[in-house]
Amino acid sequence: MEVVICSSAGEAGSLAADKVAAVLTDAAPRAVLGVATGSSPLALYNSLAHRVADGELDLRDVAAFALDEYVGLAPGHPQSYASVIDATVTRPLGLDPNLVHVPEGFASDIEAAAVAYEEEIRDVGGIDVQILGVGVNGHIGFNEPTSSLASRTRIKTLTETTRSDNARFFDGIDQVPTHCLTQGLGTIMEATEIVLVAQGAEKADAIAALVEGPVSAICPGSVLQLHRRVTIVVDEPAAAKLSLADYYRATFAKKPAWQQFRTAR
Ligand code: F6R
């Protein structure tokens, strides 16, 4: 794991975007991007969008797969992840909407939709770079604590912690769906590269457990310790509980170019 501690959320977004852009450029012309919703990746998306607007980056041929979707929200609901991905990723990054995939949380046969989603990812040859956030309880995707570390795309019950964290996007917690369709931890682990972004003191415990704690289903994100190519990009408040923070800072300072620390795994 590479841990990069940044002085601001903007710097974190820009460094994470460097990494994502480099992988997508290497993988062109058939690059596949895994995208997360939520607040954490917004600075990263913003930085990518600027590069696209400036003509530095062209993502028109990039296929994208969302991590998860609520179950039961009507298609077109503004808080469905299909709508959120469209507004925060597809349009600003200039992706082709026909190449953007979101699990079908409104499908009548949710188990078939889960299997179909795995097949769609497999059919494009897998994900080149997966963007992740992390929940305060250590979830990645919507793999809540005690998720199988080998899990595949499936329906999950959201914890009350997650529902209450996400109530800010709805008119109260009662409006937040109780279930979701999420890529499993085993699915996420098959991405070639993973870039996880987190900001703010409320993520400090989750980041410490994910990076330095035991690999355990109680902190689902800790499974990333078993992946060979993971970069964790955090701001200072999110890094506050890392016991080896000085070591991560020194490691990064000695490797000035992004490409240089890509190889140190
Ligand atoms: C979103 C997702 C979640 C979020 C996590 C953090 O698609 O899968 O794991 O990344 O809940 O959410 P934010 O970034 O809003 O704090």
XYZ file of N, CA and C and ligand atoms in Angstrom:
811
model
N 0.837 -1.207 0.000
C 0.000 0.000 0.000
C 0.861 1.241 0.000
N 0.502 2.199 -0.807
C 1.185 3.484 -0.820
C 0.267 4.467 -0.111
N 0.746 5.131 0.912
C -0.094 6.103 1.621
C 0.457 7.487 1.342
N -0.377 8.364 0.799
C 0.043 9.724 0.457
C -0.783 10.687 1.307
N -0.075 11.473 2.127
C -0.769 12.408 3.027
C -0.634 13.812 2.441
N -1.769 14.457 2.182
C -1.771 15.753 1.493
C -2.190 16.866 2.447
N -1.746 18.083 2.121
C -2.041 19.197 3.024
C -3.451 19.746 2.814
N -4.083 19.414 1.707
C -5.447 19.911 1.490
C -6.229 18.911 0.637
N -7.542 19.072 0.688
C -8.400 18.183 -0.118
C -8.135 18.417 -1.605
N -7.835 19.674 -1.975
C -7.561 19.993 -3.380
C -6.313 19.285 -3.869
N -5.255 19.313 -3.035
C -4.009 18.639 -3.411
C -4.249 17.127 -3.530
N -5.037 16.597 -2.598
C -5.341 15.160 -2.629
C -6.068 14.798 -3.927
N -7.032 15.646 -4.313
C -7.787 15.385 -5.537
C -6.881 15.406 -6.752
N -5.961 16.350 -6.771
C -5.078 16.495 -7.921
C -4.085 15.330 -8.016
N -3.513 14.920 -6.873
C -2.578 13.782 -6.892
C -3.289 12.490 -7.273
N -4.478 12.294 -6.721
C -5.238 11.083 -7.055
C -5.595 11.091 -8.540
N -5.925 12.271 -9.067
C -6.260 12.382 -10.500
C -5.032 12.091 -11.359
N -3.827 12.485 -10.911
C -2.596 12.149 -11.647
C -2.504 10.641 -11.832
N -2.757 9.970 -10.726
C -2.634 8.510 -10.736
C -3.669 7.884 -11.681
N -4.919 8.304 -11.531
C -5.999 7.736 -12.348
C -5.748 8.037 -13.830
N -5.373 9.272 -14.137
C -5.138 9.664 -15.538
C -3.996 8.839 -16.126
N -2.950 8.598 -15.332
C -1.805 7.827 -15.836
C -2.225 6.400 -16.182
N -3.014 5.787 -15.313
C -3.433 4.399 -15.580
C -4.344 4.349 -16.805
N -5.276 5.305 -16.902
C -6.208 5.294 -18.040
C -5.463 5.525 -19.347
N -4.458 6.383 -19.307
C -3.683 6.651 -20.522
C -2.902 5.407 -20.926
N -2.308 4.727 -19.932
C -1.575 3.478 -20.222
C -2.492 2.422 -20.814
N -3.733 2.373 -20.322
C -4.659 1.299 -20.726
C -5.406 1.628 -22.015
N -5.307 2.868 -22.517
C -6.027 3.255 -23.737
C -5.632 2.308 -24.870
N -6.467 2.018 -25.877
C -7.750 2.675 -26.098
C -8.930 2.007 -25.395
N -8.703 0.937 -24.623
C -9.865 0.250 -24.030
C -9.807 0.318 -22.513
N -9.639 1.520 -21.999
C -9.482 1.677 -20.558
C -10.828 1.539 -19.850
N -10.774 0.991 -18.640
C -11.993 0.796 -17.847
C -11.771 1.400 -16.450
N -12.666 2.307 -16.096
C -12.571 3.047 -14.844
C -13.668 2.585 -13.894
N -13.313 2.345 -12.638
C -14.313 2.038 -11.615
C -14.578 3.296 -10.810
N -15.841 3.659 -10.664
C -16.153 4.940 -10.008
C -16.976 4.752 -8.740
N -16.713 5.635 -7.780
C -17.459 5.670 -6.519
C -18.327 6.918 -6.509
N -19.399 6.887 -5.738
C -20.194 8.087 -5.498
C -19.791 8.657 -4.133
N -20.559 9.590 -3.607
C -20.247 10.191 -2.305
C -19.362 11.409 -2.458
N -19.003 12.003 -1.323
C -18.258 13.264 -1.331
C -16.765 13.063 -1.591
N -16.218 11.939 -1.128
C -14.753 11.773 -1.150
C -14.104 11.969 -2.518
N -14.652 11.410 -3.607
C -13.934 11.536 -4.879
C -14.229 12.823 -5.650
N -15.013 13.747 -5.086
C -15.442 14.911 -5.882
C -14.261 15.779 -6.325
N -13.258 15.973 -5.443
C -12.091 16.779 -5.837
C -11.298 16.070 -6.936
N -11.241 14.757 -6.851
C -10.560 13.967 -7.895
C -11.292 14.146 -9.242
N -12.624 14.006 -9.215
C -13.397 14.167 -10.452
C -13.228 15.586 -11.002
N -13.204 16.557 -10.088
C -13.055 17.943 -10.497
C -11.722 18.149 -11.220
N -10.668 17.557 -10.668
C -9.347 17.686 -11.281
C -9.321 17.002 -12.658
N -9.933 15.825 -12.758
C -9.998 15.151 -14.069
C -10.799 16.000 -15.059
N -11.908 16.577 -14.579
C -12.775 17.372 -15.464
C -12.015 18.577 -16.016
N -11.163 19.195 -15.189
C -10.372 20.327 -15.675
C -9.422 19.897 -16.786
N -8.805 18.728 -16.601
C -7.873 18.235 -17.624
C -8.612 17.957 -18.930
N -9.834 17.421 -18.811
C -10.634 17.153 -20.015
C -10.993 18.478 -20.685
N -11.432 19.458 -19.884
C -11.830 20.765 -20.447
C -10.640 21.454 -21.106
N -9.438 21.261 -20.546
C -8.237 21.888 -21.117
C -7.676 21.118 -22.316
N -8.290 19.987 -22.633
C -7.823 19.211 -23.786
C -6.609 18.341 -23.477
N -6.229 18.243 -22.175
C -5.077 17.397 -21.789
C -5.441 15.920 -21.758
N -6.726 15.652 -21.538
C -7.164 14.272 -21.321
C -8.450 14.071 -22.118
N -8.541 12.900 -22.772
C -9.751 12.585 -23.535
C -10.289 11.244 -23.031
N -11.459 11.266 -22.417
C -11.988 10.043 -21.794
C -13.201 9.485 -22.549
N -13.374 9.950 -23.787
C -14.555 9.543 -24.559
C -14.685 8.038 -24.749
N -13.536 7.341 -24.830
C -13.585 5.895 -25.086
C -13.471 5.062 -23.817
N -13.452 5.733 -22.673
C -13.284 5.019 -21.407
C -14.632 4.446 -20.946
N -14.652 3.155 -20.623
C -15.852 2.547 -20.036
C -15.786 2.751 -18.521
N -16.943 2.903 -17.889
C -16.954 3.122 -16.436
C -17.980 2.206 -15.775
N -17.633 1.756 -14.574
C -18.527 0.908 -13.772
C -18.652 1.498 -12.381
N -19.889 1.737 -11.954
C -20.127 2.217 -10.585
C -19.988 1.055 -9.607
N -19.662 1.399 -8.382
C -19.514 0.378 -7.343
C -20.844 -0.186 -6.885
N -21.852 0.689 -6.839
C -23.067 0.285 -6.132
C -24.257 1.135 -6.545
N -25.423 0.693 -6.087
C -26.670 1.412 -6.361
C -27.663 1.079 -5.254
N -28.494 2.027 -4.906
C -29.566 1.730 -3.953
C -30.573 0.794 -4.593
N -31.188 -0.038 -3.775
C -32.279 -0.896 -4.256
C -33.594 -0.174 -3.991
N -34.416 -0.117 -5.025
C -35.788 0.362 -4.841
C -36.023 1.817 -5.211
N -34.982 2.570 -5.533
C -35.235 3.948 -5.982
C -35.669 3.903 -7.435
N -36.681 4.682 -7.770
C -37.173 4.696 -9.150
C -36.074 5.191 -10.082
N -36.025 4.623 -11.300
C -35.044 5.132 -12.264
C -35.242 6.636 -12.430
N -34.163 7.372 -12.472
C -34.283 8.825 -12.613
C -34.405 9.551 -11.290
N -34.556 8.828 -10.171
C -34.564 9.488 -8.852
C -33.253 10.263 -8.717
N -33.294 11.524 -8.281
C -32.047 12.310 -8.264
C -30.963 11.737 -7.362
N -31.339 10.934 -6.355
C -30.311 10.350 -5.482
C -29.951 8.912 -5.861
N -30.558 8.401 -6.954
C -30.088 7.089 -7.414
C -28.645 7.299 -7.858
N -27.815 6.280 -7.701
C -26.423 6.451 -8.095
C -26.282 6.590 -9.615
N -27.261 6.055 -10.356
C -27.237 6.279 -11.807
C -27.301 7.780 -12.091
N -28.191 8.493 -11.378
C -28.301 9.953 -11.589
C -27.064 10.678 -11.070
N -26.575 10.244 -9.903
C -25.412 10.924 -9.301
C -24.174 10.738 -10.181
N -23.975 9.534 -10.685
C -22.813 9.282 -11.565
C -22.943 10.116 -12.834
N -24.155 10.211 -13.361
C -24.348 11.004 -14.580
C -23.935 12.467 -14.334
N -24.378 13.018 -13.192
C -24.118 14.439 -12.917
C -22.677 14.716 -12.484
N -22.065 13.784 -11.741
C -20.741 14.087 -11.168
C -19.583 13.468 -11.953
N -19.894 12.463 -12.784
C -18.814 11.776 -13.507
C -19.020 11.853 -15.022
N -20.118 11.276 -15.503
C -20.280 11.102 -16.949
C -20.201 12.435 -17.687
N -20.987 13.401 -17.238
C -21.008 14.699 -17.946
C -19.713 15.476 -17.751
N -19.283 15.725 -16.488
C -18.074 16.539 -16.329
C -16.818 15.925 -16.944
N -16.755 14.584 -16.984
C -15.539 13.955 -17.516
C -15.658 13.656 -19.010
N -16.808 13.975 -19.586
C -16.992 13.768 -21.022
C -16.998 12.299 -21.406
N -17.543 11.436 -20.520
C -17.635 10.016 -20.864
C -18.810 9.790 -21.798
N -18.756 8.690 -22.545
C -19.872 8.304 -23.399
C -20.900 7.582 -22.511
N -22.132 8.138 -22.345
C -23.117 7.498 -21.452
C -23.379 6.034 -21.781
N -23.187 5.656 -23.054
C -23.411 4.249 -23.422
C -22.358 3.319 -22.837
N -21.254 3.889 -22.385
C -20.171 3.062 -21.827
C -20.150 3.106 -20.297
N -21.156 3.784 -19.713
C -21.187 3.930 -18.247
C -22.224 2.955 -17.673
N -21.779 2.137 -16.735
C -22.635 1.078 -16.178
C -22.849 1.297 -14.684
N -24.100 1.079 -14.264
C -24.441 1.165 -12.840
C -25.278 -0.076 -12.536
N -25.057 -0.742 -11.384
C -25.901 -1.911 -11.083
C -27.381 -1.520 -11.112
N -28.228 -2.478 -11.553
C -29.657 -2.174 -11.705
C -30.407 -2.391 -10.401
N -30.417 -1.386 -9.568
C -31.045 -1.491 -8.255
C -32.558 -1.560 -8.308
N -33.131 -1.247 -9.461
C -34.593 -1.293 -9.595
C -35.053 -2.554 -10.341
N -34.106 -3.463 -10.640
C -34.460 -4.669 -11.399
C -35.457 -5.509 -10.604
N -36.370 -6.188 -11.320
C -37.330 -7.025 -10.601
C -36.623 -8.270 -10.057
N -35.607 -8.747 -10.766
C -34.829 -9.891 -10.272
C -33.439 -9.381 -9.893
N -33.286 -9.045 -8.626
C -32.069 -8.366 -8.185
C -30.865 -9.308 -8.222
N -31.114 -10.597 -7.960
C -29.990 -11.547 -7.990
C -29.473 -11.723 -9.409
N -30.393 -11.740 -10.385
C -29.966 -11.849 -11.784
C -29.210 -10.583 -12.185
N -29.648 -9.440 -11.676
C -28.970 -8.175 -11.996
C -27.539 -8.185 -11.451
N -27.364 -8.802 -10.283
C -26.022 -8.876 -9.682
C -25.103 -9.746 -10.541
N -25.625 -10.875 -10.974
C -24.827 -11.786 -11.816
C -24.499 -11.094 -13.136
N -25.497 -10.394 -13.704
C -25.297 -9.711 -14.991
C -24.218 -8.645 -14.869
N -24.172 -7.967 -13.729
C -23.179 -6.898 -13.549
C -21.757 -7.474 -13.527
N -21.604 -8.588 -12.830
C -20.292 -9.252 -12.815
C -19.878 -9.624 -14.245
N -20.852 -10.097 -15.025
C -20.537 -10.519 -16.398
C -20.130 -9.317 -17.257
N -20.827 -8.197 -17.038
C -20.482 -6.993 -17.815
C -19.046 -6.567 -17.534
N -18.645 -6.633 -16.272
C -17.270 -6.249 -15.921
C -16.284 -7.236 -16.563
N -16.615 -8.494 -16.486
C -15.736 -9.521 -17.061
C -15.626 -9.338 -18.578
N -16.770 -9.017 -19.227
C -16.791 -8.888 -20.686
C -15.874 -7.787 -21.206
N -15.655 -6.745 -20.411
C -14.752 -5.678 -20.885
C -13.309 -5.939 -20.462
N -13.083 -7.075 -19.804
C -11.704 -7.424 -19.434
C -11.291 -6.925 -18.059
N -12.269 -6.488 -17.244
C -11.951 -6.063 -15.870
C -11.647 -4.577 -15.782
N -11.534 -4.127 -14.548
C -11.362 -2.692 -14.282
C -9.878 -2.357 -14.167
N -9.443 -1.343 -14.896
C -8.026 -0.944 -14.857
C -7.701 -0.171 -13.597
N -8.579 0.770 -13.253
C -8.325 1.533 -12.026
C -9.654 1.816 -11.332
N -9.709 1.423 -10.077
C -10.932 1.574 -9.279
C -10.750 2.711 -8.284
N -11.639 3.683 -8.338
C -11.664 4.775 -7.356
C -12.558 4.341 -6.192
N -12.071 4.547 -4.973
C -12.855 4.190 -3.788
C -12.875 5.339 -2.785
N -13.970 5.431 -2.020
C -13.992 6.170 -0.769
C -14.067 5.122 0.334
N -14.190 5.558 1.573
C -14.371 4.603 2.666
C -15.416 5.167 3.623
N -16.279 4.307 4.121
C -17.267 4.749 5.112
C -16.622 4.889 6.493
N -17.267 5.593 7.393
C -16.723 5.730 8.759
C -16.626 4.359 9.435
N -17.400 3.401 8.977
C -17.347 2.052 9.556
C -16.406 1.131 8.781
N -15.639 1.700 7.850
C -14.660 0.897 7.114
C -15.209 0.239 5.864
N -16.464 0.523 5.508
C -16.979 -0.129 4.294
C -16.319 0.447 3.043
N -16.175 -0.390 2.030
C -15.826 0.077 0.680
C -16.899 -0.478 -0.236
N -17.270 0.301 -1.298
C -18.541 0.003 -1.934
C -19.554 0.070 -0.800
N -20.554 -0.781 -0.841
C -21.452 -0.865 0.304
C -21.243 -2.210 1.012
N -20.003 -2.649 1.049
C -19.672 -3.878 1.776
C -19.531 -3.520 3.249
N -20.622 -3.708 3.963
C -20.678 -3.302 5.360
C -19.878 -4.283 6.227
N -19.517 -3.873 7.453
C -18.753 -4.759 8.333
C -19.370 -6.153 8.413
N -18.502 -7.129 8.400
C -18.749 -8.581 8.371
C -19.046 -9.111 6.965
N -18.920 -8.244 5.945
C -19.024 -8.756 4.571
C -17.921 -9.790 4.342
N -18.230 -10.800 3.570
C -17.192 -11.779 3.208
C -16.091 -11.079 2.425
N -14.850 -11.375 2.766
C -13.730 -10.777 2.036
C -13.666 -11.302 0.605
N -14.397 -12.375 0.319
C -14.412 -12.941 -1.036
C -15.711 -12.617 -1.770
N -16.535 -11.728 -1.220
C -17.886 -11.519 -1.763
C -17.880 -10.993 -3.189
N -18.985 -11.281 -3.884
C -19.201 -10.794 -5.258
C -20.385 -9.832 -5.225
N -20.719 -9.266 -6.378
C -21.842 -8.331 -6.460
C -23.120 -8.991 -5.942
N -23.791 -8.290 -5.029
C -24.965 -8.885 -4.385
C -25.773 -7.811 -3.672
N -26.955 -8.201 -3.209
C -27.765 -7.276 -2.417
C -27.231 -7.266 -0.982
N -27.169 -6.090 -0.375
C -26.727 -5.967 1.020
C -27.715 -5.093 1.772
N -27.840 -5.346 3.065
C -28.609 -4.464 3.941
C -27.668 -3.369 4.425
N -28.093 -2.125 4.293
C -27.255 -1.011 4.770
C -27.318 -0.933 6.289
N -26.207 -0.604 6.921
C -26.217 -0.390 8.373
C -26.904 0.948 8.667
N -27.345 1.092 9.899
C -27.964 2.375 10.293
C -26.930 3.497 10.239
N -25.652 3.172 10.498
C -24.584 4.183 10.384
C -24.537 4.735 8.968
N -24.551 3.857 7.990
C -24.468 4.288 6.588
C -25.725 5.052 6.197
N -26.892 4.555 6.620
C -28.137 5.248 6.262
C -28.146 6.646 6.877
N -27.667 6.750 8.107
C -27.689 8.074 8.727
C -26.633 8.990 8.102
N -25.452 8.441 7.717
C -24.446 9.268 7.012
C -24.997 9.787 5.678
N -25.790 8.952 5.002
C -26.272 9.333 3.671
C -27.596 10.087 3.706
N -28.161 10.243 4.909
C -29.436 10.967 5.034
C -29.281 12.414 4.563
N -28.031 12.936 4.557
C -27.821 14.317 4.109
C -28.229 14.532 2.652
N -28.281 13.464 1.886
C -28.666 13.585 0.474
C -30.179 13.433 0.271
N -30.894 13.074 1.328
C -32.333 12.801 1.226
C -33.094 13.736 2.177
N -34.426 13.689 2.106
C -35.243 14.442 3.061
C -35.441 13.593 4.311
N -34.344 13.319 5.022
C -34.442 12.558 6.262
C -34.105 11.090 6.076
N -33.752 10.461 7.184
C -33.269 9.062 7.142
C -34.347 8.097 6.651
N -35.614 8.433 6.906
C -36.680 7.526 6.465
C -36.713 7.353 4.942
N -36.176 8.344 4.243
C -36.174 8.276 2.775
C -34.995 7.462 2.234
N -34.010 7.171 3.091
C -32.815 6.450 2.612
C -33.165 4.979 2.450
N -32.905 4.405 1.278
C -33.220 2.986 1.092
C -32.531 2.116 2.149
N -33.091 0.946 2.384
C -32.534 0.034 3.392
C -31.557 -0.963 2.768
N -31.614 -1.090 1.427
C -30.786 -2.090 0.757
C -30.050 -1.484 -0.433
N -29.029 -2.187 -0.859
C -28.256 -1.731 -2.017
C -27.784 -2.954 -2.797
N -27.337 -2.674 -4.003
C -26.670 -3.700 -4.822
C -25.236 -3.215 -4.924
N -24.287 -4.015 -4.474
C -22.902 -3.531 -4.439
C -21.931 -4.566 -4.995
N -20.919 -4.082 -5.695
C -19.803 -4.963 -6.029
C -19.292 -5.557 -4.723
N -18.881 -6.813 -4.761
C -18.336 -7.450 -3.567
C -16.874 -7.078 -3.358
N -16.355 -7.475 -2.201
C -14.931 -7.212 -1.936
C -14.058 -8.014 -2.898
N -14.483 -9.237 -3.213
C -13.733 -10.039 -4.187
C -13.754 -9.392 -5.561
N -14.881 -8.771 -5.915
C -14.990 -8.078 -7.209
C -14.028 -6.891 -7.230
N -14.075 -6.080 -6.189
C -13.225 -4.878 -6.125
C -11.746 -5.269 -6.182
N -11.410 -6.359 -5.514
C -10.003 -6.780 -5.445
C -9.441 -7.201 -6.799
N -10.319 -7.427 -7.799
C -9.826 -7.822 -9.117
C -9.422 -6.638 -9.981
N -9.702 -5.407 -9.537
C -9.233 -4.234 -10.298
C -7.704 -4.242 -10.313
N -7.138 -3.802 -11.428
C -5.670 -3.841 -11.541
C -5.018 -2.850 -10.586
N -5.578 -1.643 -10.504
C -5.058 -0.595 -9.609
C -6.228 -0.079 -8.787
N -5.946 0.354 -7.573
C -6.990 0.928 -6.720
C -6.485 2.241 -6.143
N -7.316 3.265 -6.219
C -6.989 4.568 -5.623
C -8.118 4.905 -4.656
N -7.786 4.974 -3.364
C -8.800 5.292 -2.351
C -8.535 6.698 -1.825
N -9.565 7.506 -1.775
C -9.431 8.881 -1.273
C -10.311 9.060 -0.037
N -9.783 9.796 0.938
C -10.567 10.083 2.156
C -10.117 11.411 2.729
N -11.082 12.166 3.217
C -10.769 13.449 3.842
C -11.560 13.573 5.145
N -10.992 14.335 6.068
C -11.721 14.720 7.269
C -11.477 13.808 8.456
N -11.577 14.410 9.650
C -11.289 13.691 10.900
C -12.238 12.522 11.123
N -13.453 12.619 10.588
C -14.402 11.523 10.839
C -13.964 10.231 10.137
N -13.001 10.322 9.217
C -12.505 9.110 8.532
C -11.219 8.571 9.162
N -10.701 9.250 10.191
C -9.380 8.876 10.727
C -9.357 7.448 11.290
N -10.392 7.051 12.032
C -10.401 5.685 12.589
C -10.461 4.649 11.470
N -11.317 4.911 10.482
C -11.461 3.947 9.380
C -10.154 3.816 8.604
N -9.483 4.935 8.363
C -8.220 4.879 7.610
C -7.149 4.133 8.404
N -7.071 4.384 9.711
C -6.074 3.681 10.528
C -6.345 2.174 10.534
N -7.620 1.804 10.668
C -7.963 0.373 10.690
C -7.696 -0.269 9.331
N -8.017 0.467 8.274
C -7.866 -0.074 6.919
C -6.391 -0.272 6.562
N -5.542 0.697 6.949
C -4.125 0.652 6.542
C -3.289 -0.169 7.522
N -3.542 0.008 8.820
C -2.616 -0.545 9.815
C -3.239 -1.610 10.718
N -4.544 -1.786 10.625
C -5.200 -2.781 11.485
C -5.075 -4.169 10.893
N -5.594 -5.156 11.610
C -5.594 -6.516 11.047
C -6.537 -6.597 9.852
N -6.252 -7.516 8.931
C -7.189 -7.780 7.837
C -8.370 -8.518 8.446
N -9.526 -7.864 8.403
C -10.674 -8.443 9.104
C -11.967 -7.936 8.498
N -12.973 -8.813 8.465
C -14.277 -8.435 7.918
C -14.946 -7.331 8.726
N -14.470 -7.078 9.941
C -15.089 -6.009 10.723
C -14.697 -4.642 10.153
N -13.559 -4.582 9.463
C -13.202 -3.383 8.672
C -13.012 -3.851 7.228
N -14.091 -3.883 6.442
C -14.009 -4.487 5.104
C -12.887 -3.900 4.242
N -12.618 -2.602 4.386
C -11.563 -1.969 3.576
C -10.181 -2.523 3.856
N -10.003 -3.196 5.001
C -8.688 -3.752 5.328
C -8.274 -4.847 4.346
N -9.234 -5.395 3.602
C -8.889 -6.420 2.610
C -7.926 -5.850 1.562
N -7.923 -4.524 1.411
C -7.042 -3.893 0.417
C -5.565 -4.129 0.741
N -5.259 -4.482 1.994
C -3.862 -4.800 2.344
C -3.352 -5.998 1.541
N -4.292 -6.795 1.008
C -3.900 -7.984 0.239
C -3.781 -7.690 -1.256
N -4.019 -6.430 -1.648
C -3.932 -6.053 -3.065
C -2.565 -5.449 -3.329
N -1.980 -5.729 -4.481
C -0.604 -5.305 -4.752
C -0.463 -3.855 -5.181
N -1.536 -3.251 -5.660
C -1.396 -1.909 -6.242
C -2.494 -0.979 -5.725
N -2.337 -0.584 -4.481
C -3.318 0.309 -3.854
C -2.631 1.604 -3.445
N -3.252 2.723 -3.760
C -2.766 4.019 -3.298
C -3.858 4.661 -2.454
N -3.483 5.073 -1.254
C -4.429 5.698 -0.325
C -4.051 7.177 -0.269
N -4.936 8.050 -0.706
C -4.634 9.486 -0.723
C -5.553 10.172 0.289
N -4.935 10.727 1.351
C -5.718 11.296 2.456
C -5.234 12.697 2.795
N -6.122 13.475 3.412
C -5.668 14.766 3.943
C -5.181 14.562 5.380
N -4.631 15.608 5.970
C -4.037 15.478 7.313
C -5.051 14.990 8.356
N -6.275 15.563 8.407
C -7.215 15.069 9.434
C -7.548 13.583 9.287
N -7.665 13.110 8.060
C -7.972 11.677 7.868
C -6.770 10.806 8.211
N -5.570 11.396 8.175
C -4.341 10.636 8.477
C -3.989 10.669 9.962
N -4.774 11.399 10.762
C -4.364 11.726 12.131
C -4.126 10.503 13.019
N -4.736 9.374 12.716
C -4.577 8.210 13.611
C -3.649 7.142 13.032
N -2.920 7.493 11.970
C -1.958 6.535 11.401
C -0.692 6.565 12.250
N -0.289 5.427 12.787
C 0.889 5.439 13.676
C 2.179 5.635 12.880
N 2.176 5.293 11.591
C 3.394 5.432 10.787
C 3.307 6.618 9.818
N 2.536 7.646 10.187
C 2.337 8.781 9.280
C 3.666 9.412 8.862
N 4.613 9.540 9.788
C 5.891 10.167 9.429
C 6.648 9.327 8.404
N 6.566 8.055 8.543
C 7.215 7.151 7.586
C 6.590 7.320 6.187
N 5.257 7.404 6.131
C 4.595 7.573 4.828
C 4.999 8.911 4.204
N 5.083 9.958 5.038
C 5.475 11.282 4.528
C 6.899 11.236 3.975
N 7.798 10.591 4.723
C 9.202 10.530 4.300
C 9.324 9.723 3.004
N 8.575 8.656 2.921
C 8.617 7.813 1.721
C 8.190 8.622 0.500
N 7.119 9.380 0.679
C 6.598 10.175 -0.435
C 7.583 11.286 -0.807
N 8.185 11.933 0.207
C 9.099 13.051 -0.056
C 10.318 12.599 -0.848
N 10.717 11.352 -0.661
C 11.914 10.843 -1.356
C 11.594 10.408 -2.776
N 10.330 10.448 -3.146
C 9.942 9.991 -4.490
C 9.165 11.099 -5.164
N 9.846 12.068 -5.730
C 9.175 13.259 -6.218
C 8.186 13.024 -7.364
N 8.480 12.084 -8.236
C 7.579 11.897 -9.382
C 6.563 10.810 -9.066
N 5.326 11.058 -9.459
C 4.246 10.105 -9.205
C 4.623 8.716 -9.734
N 5.181 8.670 -10.935
C 5.524 7.380 -11.537
C 6.537 6.632 -10.675
N 7.420 7.357 -10.000
C 8.432 6.674 -9.196
C 7.814 5.892 -8.054
N 6.815 6.491 -7.375
C 6.298 5.718 -6.251
C 5.247 4.701 -6.674
N 4.863 4.727 -7.971
C 4.009 3.658 -8.496
C 4.690 2.305 -8.412
N 6.018 2.284 -8.535
C 6.705 1.004 -8.646
C 7.041 0.399 -7.283
N 6.936 1.180 -6.221
C 7.440 0.720 -4.920
C 6.401 -0.084 -4.156
N 6.077 -1.256 -4.633
C 5.066 -2.030 -3.913
C 5.615 -3.347 -3.441
C -20.017 5.117 -2.795
C -19.517 4.072 -1.928
C -19.182 4.308 -0.499
C -18.584 5.681 -0.197
C -18.373 5.848 1.295
C -17.832 7.221 1.633
O -20.275 4.618 -4.090
O -19.399 2.997 -2.394
O -18.280 3.310 -0.068
O -17.375 5.816 -0.885
O -19.591 5.668 1.963
O -18.798 8.186 1.332
P -18.423 9.718 1.350
O -17.363 9.906 0.323
O -19.675 10.464 0.987
O -17.925 10.023 2.717
